[in-house]
Coordinates of N, CA and C in Angstrom, one line a residue:
S1 N 97.9 84.5 95.7 CA 96.6 84.8 95.1 C 96.6 86.0 94.2
I2 N 97.5 87.0 94.4 CA 97.6 88.1 93.5 C 98.1 87.7 92.2
R3 N 99.1 86.8 92.2 CA 99.6 86.3 90.9 C 98.5 85.6 90.1
N4 N 97.7 84.8 90.8 CA 96.6 84.1 90.2 C 95.6 85.0 89.6
L5 N 95.3 86.1 90.3 CA 94.3 87.1 89.9 C 94.8 87.8 88.6
L6 N 96.1 88.1 88.6 CA 96.7 88.8 87.4 C 96.8 87.9 86.2
T7 N 97.0 86.6 86.4 CA 97.2 85.8 85.2 C 95.9 85.0 84.8
T8 N 94.8 85.2 85.5 CA 93.6 84.5 85.2 C 92.7 85.5 84.4
S9 N 92.0 85.0 83.4 CA 91.0 85.8 82.7 C 89.6 85.5 83.2
P10 N 88.7 86.5 83.3 CA 87.4 86.2 83.7 C 86.8 85.1 82.8
G11 N 86.1 84.2 83.5 CA 85.5 83.0 82.9 C 86.3 81.7 83.1
E12 N 87.5 81.8 83.4 CA 88.4 80.7 83.6 C 88.1 79.9 84.9
K13 N 87.6 80.7 85.9 CA 87.3 80.1 87.2 C 85.9 79.8 87.2
I14 N 85.5 78.5 87.2 CA 84.1 78.0 87.0 C 83.2 78.6 88.1
L15 N 83.5 78.5 89.3 CA 82.6 79.0 90.4 C 82.7 80.5 90.6
N16 N 83.6 81.2 89.9 CA 83.6 82.6 90.1 C 84.0 83.3 88.7
P17 N 83.0 83.3 87.8 CA 83.3 83.7 86.4 C 83.8 85.2 86.3
A18 N 83.7 86.0 87.3 CA 84.2 87.4 87.1 C 85.6 87.6 87.6
Y19 N 86.2 86.5 88.2 CA 87.5 86.5 88.8 C 88.6 86.6 87.7
G20 N 89.5 87.5 87.8 CA 90.6 87.6 86.9 C 90.7 89.0 86.3
C21 N 91.8 89.3 85.7 CA 92.1 90.6 85.1 C 92.0 90.7 83.6
D22 N 92.0 89.6 82.9 CA 91.9 89.7 81.4 C 93.0 90.5 80.8
L23 N 94.2 90.4 81.3 CA 95.3 91.1 80.7 C 95.7 90.6 79.3
R24 N 95.4 89.3 79.1 CA 95.7 88.7 77.8 C 94.9 89.3 76.7
G25 N 93.8 89.9 77.0 CA 93.0 90.5 76.0 C 93.6 91.8 75.5
L26 N 94.6 92.3 76.2 CA 95.3 93.5 75.8 C 96.7 93.3 75.2
L27 N 97.1 92.1 75.1 CA 98.4 91.8 74.6 C 98.8 92.2 73.2
F28 N 97.8 92.2 72.3 CA 98.1 92.5 70.9 C 97.5 93.9 70.5
E29 N 97.2 94.7 71.5 CA 96.8 96.1 71.3 C 98.1 96.9 71.1
Q30 N 98.0 98.0 70.5 CA 99.1 98.9 70.4 C 99.5 99.4 71.8
V31 N 100.8 99.5 72.1 CA 101.3 99.9 73.4 C 101.2 101.4 73.5
T32 N 100.3 101.8 74.3 CA 100.0 103.3 74.5 C 99.8 103.6 76.0
K33 N 99.9 104.9 76.3 CA 99.6 105.4 77.6 C 98.2 105.1 78.0
N34 N 97.2 105.2 77.1 CA 95.8 105.0 77.4 C 95.6 103.5 77.8
I35 N 96.2 102.6 77.0 CA 96.1 101.2 77.4 C 96.8 100.9 78.7
G36 N 97.9 101.5 79.0 CA 98.6 101.4 80.3 C 97.7 101.8 81.4
E37 N 96.9 102.9 81.2 CA 96.0 103.4 82.3 C 94.9 102.4 82.4
Q38 N 94.4 101.8 81.3 CA 93.4 100.8 81.4 C 93.8 99.6 82.1
I39 N 95.1 99.1 81.9 CA 95.6 98.0 82.6 C 95.7 98.3 84.1
G40 N 96.1 99.5 84.5 CA 96.2 99.9 85.9 C 94.8 99.9 86.5
N41 N 93.8 100.4 85.8 CA 92.4 100.4 86.3 C 91.9 99.0 86.5
I42 N 92.1 98.1 85.6 CA 91.7 96.7 85.7 C 92.3 96.1 86.9
I43 N 93.6 96.2 87.0 CA 94.3 95.6 88.2 C 93.8 96.1 89.5
Y44 N 93.7 97.4 89.6 CA 93.2 98.0 90.8 C 91.8 97.6 91.2
K45 N 90.9 97.6 90.2 CA 89.5 97.2 90.4 C 89.4 95.7 90.9
Q46 N 90.1 94.9 90.2 CA 90.0 93.4 90.5 C 90.7 93.1 91.8
I47 N 91.8 93.7 92.2 CA 92.4 93.5 93.5 C 91.5 93.9 94.6
T48 N 90.9 95.1 94.4 CA 90.1 95.6 95.5 C 88.8 94.8 95.6
T49 N 88.3 94.2 94.5 CA 87.1 93.4 94.5 C 87.4 92.0 95.1
F50 N 88.4 91.4 94.7 CA 88.6 90.0 95.0 C 89.7 89.7 96.1
E51 N 90.4 90.7 96.5 CA 91.4 90.6 97.6 C 91.3 91.7 98.6
P52 N 90.2 91.6 99.4 CA 90.0 92.7 100.4 C 91.0 92.7 101.5
R53 N 91.8 91.6 101.6 CA 92.9 91.6 102.6 C 94.0 92.5 102.2
I54 N 94.1 92.9 101.0 CA 95.2 93.6 100.4 C 94.9 95.1 100.4
R55 N 95.9 95.9 100.8 CA 95.8 97.4 100.6 C 96.9 97.8 99.6
I56 N 96.5 98.3 98.5 CA 97.4 98.7 97.5 C 98.1 100.0 97.9
D57 N 99.4 100.0 98.0 CA 100.2 101.2 98.4 C 100.6 102.0 97.1
R58 N 100.9 101.2 96.1 CA 101.3 101.9 94.8 C 101.1 100.9 93.7
L59 N 100.7 101.5 92.6 CA 100.5 100.7 91.3 C 101.1 101.6 90.2
D60 N 102.2 101.2 89.6 CA 102.8 101.9 88.6 C 102.8 101.1 87.3
I61 N 102.4 101.7 86.2 CA 102.4 101.1 84.9 C 103.3 101.9 84.0
T62 N 104.5 101.4 83.6 CA 105.4 102.1 82.7 C 105.2 101.6 81.3
V63 N 104.9 102.5 80.4 CA 104.6 102.2 79.0 C 106.0 102.2 78.3
S64 N 106.3 101.2 77.6 CA 107.5 101.1 76.8 C 107.2 100.7 75.3
P65 N 106.8 101.7 74.5 CA 106.4 101.4 73.1 C 107.5 100.8 72.3
E66 N 108.8 101.2 72.6 CA 109.9 100.7 71.8 C 110.1 99.2 72.1
E67 N 109.9 98.7 73.3 CA 110.0 97.3 73.6 C 108.6 96.6 73.5
Q68 N 107.6 97.3 73.1 CA 106.2 96.7 73.0 C 105.8 96.0 74.3
Q69 N 106.0 96.7 75.4 CA 105.6 96.1 76.7 C 105.2 97.1 77.7
Y70 N 104.6 96.6 78.8 CA 104.3 97.4 80.0 C 105.0 96.8 81.1
D71 N 105.7 97.7 81.9 CA 106.3 97.2 83.1 C 105.3 97.6 84.3
I72 N 105.0 96.6 85.1 CA 104.0 96.8 86.1 C 104.7 96.6 87.5
E73 N 104.5 97.5 88.3 CA 105.0 97.4 89.7 C 103.9 97.6 90.7
L74 N 103.6 96.6 91.4 CA 102.5 96.7 92.4 C 103.1 96.5 93.8
S75 N 102.9 97.5 94.6 CA 103.4 97.5 96.0 C 102.1 97.5 96.9
F76 N 102.1 96.5 97.9 CA 100.9 96.4 98.7 C 101.3 96.0 100.1
S77 N 100.3 96.1 101.0 CA 100.4 95.6 102.4 C 99.3 94.7 102.7
V78 N 99.5 93.9 103.7 CA 98.4 93.0 104.2 C 98.3 93.4 105.7
P79 N 97.4 94.3 106.0 CA 97.3 94.8 107.3 C 97.0 93.8 108.4
T80 N 96.2 92.8 108.1 CA 95.8 91.8 109.1 C 97.0 90.9 109.5
L81 N 98.0 90.9 108.7 CA 99.2 90.1 109.0 C 100.4 90.9 109.3
N82 N 100.2 92.3 109.4 CA 101.3 93.2 109.6 C 102.4 93.1 108.6
L83 N 102.1 92.8 107.3 CA 103.0 92.8 106.2 C 103.0 94.1 105.4
V84 N 104.1 94.7 105.3 CA 104.1 96.0 104.5 C 105.3 95.9 103.5
G85 N 105.1 96.7 102.5 CA 106.2 96.8 101.5 C 106.4 95.6 100.6
I86 N 105.4 94.9 100.3 CA 105.5 93.7 99.4 C 105.4 94.2 98.0
S87 N 106.3 93.8 97.1 CA 106.2 94.3 95.8 C 106.2 93.1 94.8
I88 N 105.4 93.3 93.8 CA 105.4 92.3 92.7 C 105.7 93.2 91.4
L89 N 106.7 92.7 90.7 CA 107.1 93.3 89.4 C 106.8 92.4 88.3
G90 N 106.3 93.0 87.2 CA 106.0 92.1 86.1 C 106.1 92.9 84.8
I91 N 106.2 92.1 83.7 CA 106.2 92.7 82.4 C 105.0 92.1 81.6
L92 N 104.3 92.9 80.9 CA 103.2 92.4 80.1 C 103.6 92.8 78.6
N93 N 103.8 91.7 77.8 CA 104.1 91.9 76.4 C 103.4 90.8 75.6
S94 N 103.8 90.7 74.4 CA 103.2 89.7 73.5 C 103.4 88.2 74.0
N95 N 104.3 88.0 74.9 CA 104.5 86.7 75.4 C 103.7 86.4 76.6
G96 N 102.9 87.4 77.1 CA 102.1 87.2 78.3 C 102.6 88.1 79.4
Y97 N 102.2 87.6 80.6 CA 102.6 88.3 81.8 C 103.7 87.5 82.5
V98 N 104.9 88.2 82.7 CA 106.0 87.5 83.3 C 106.3 88.2 84.6
F99 N 106.5 87.5 85.7 CA 106.8 88.1 87.0 C 108.3 88.2 87.2
N100 N 108.7 89.3 87.8 CA 110.1 89.6 88.3 C 110.0 90.1 89.7
N101 N 110.5 89.4 90.7 CA 110.4 89.8 92.1 C 111.6 90.6 92.5
K102 N 111.3 91.5 93.5 CA 112.4 92.3 94.1 C 113.0 91.4 95.2

């Protein structure tokens, strides 16, 4: 469900038009620290809004202007299932959002 949230843009889900992170809207912006912070804020807000089962342990956005991309590392826990230390790694660049798992 986290992957779906990260790759869905608001308006794509008919019965829940606010669902999604709209990361595609930032793909062709200049790669900067400010946009990286904006990406982190969007991800944090949407996860806390639409995935109350999840507790975010760490969210790191690494800005790589030379590669024209953002490296995103999300570590989280699911307290109700006793799951801790789950990580999702991804890259956001002009090709979209690509997942790399640990």
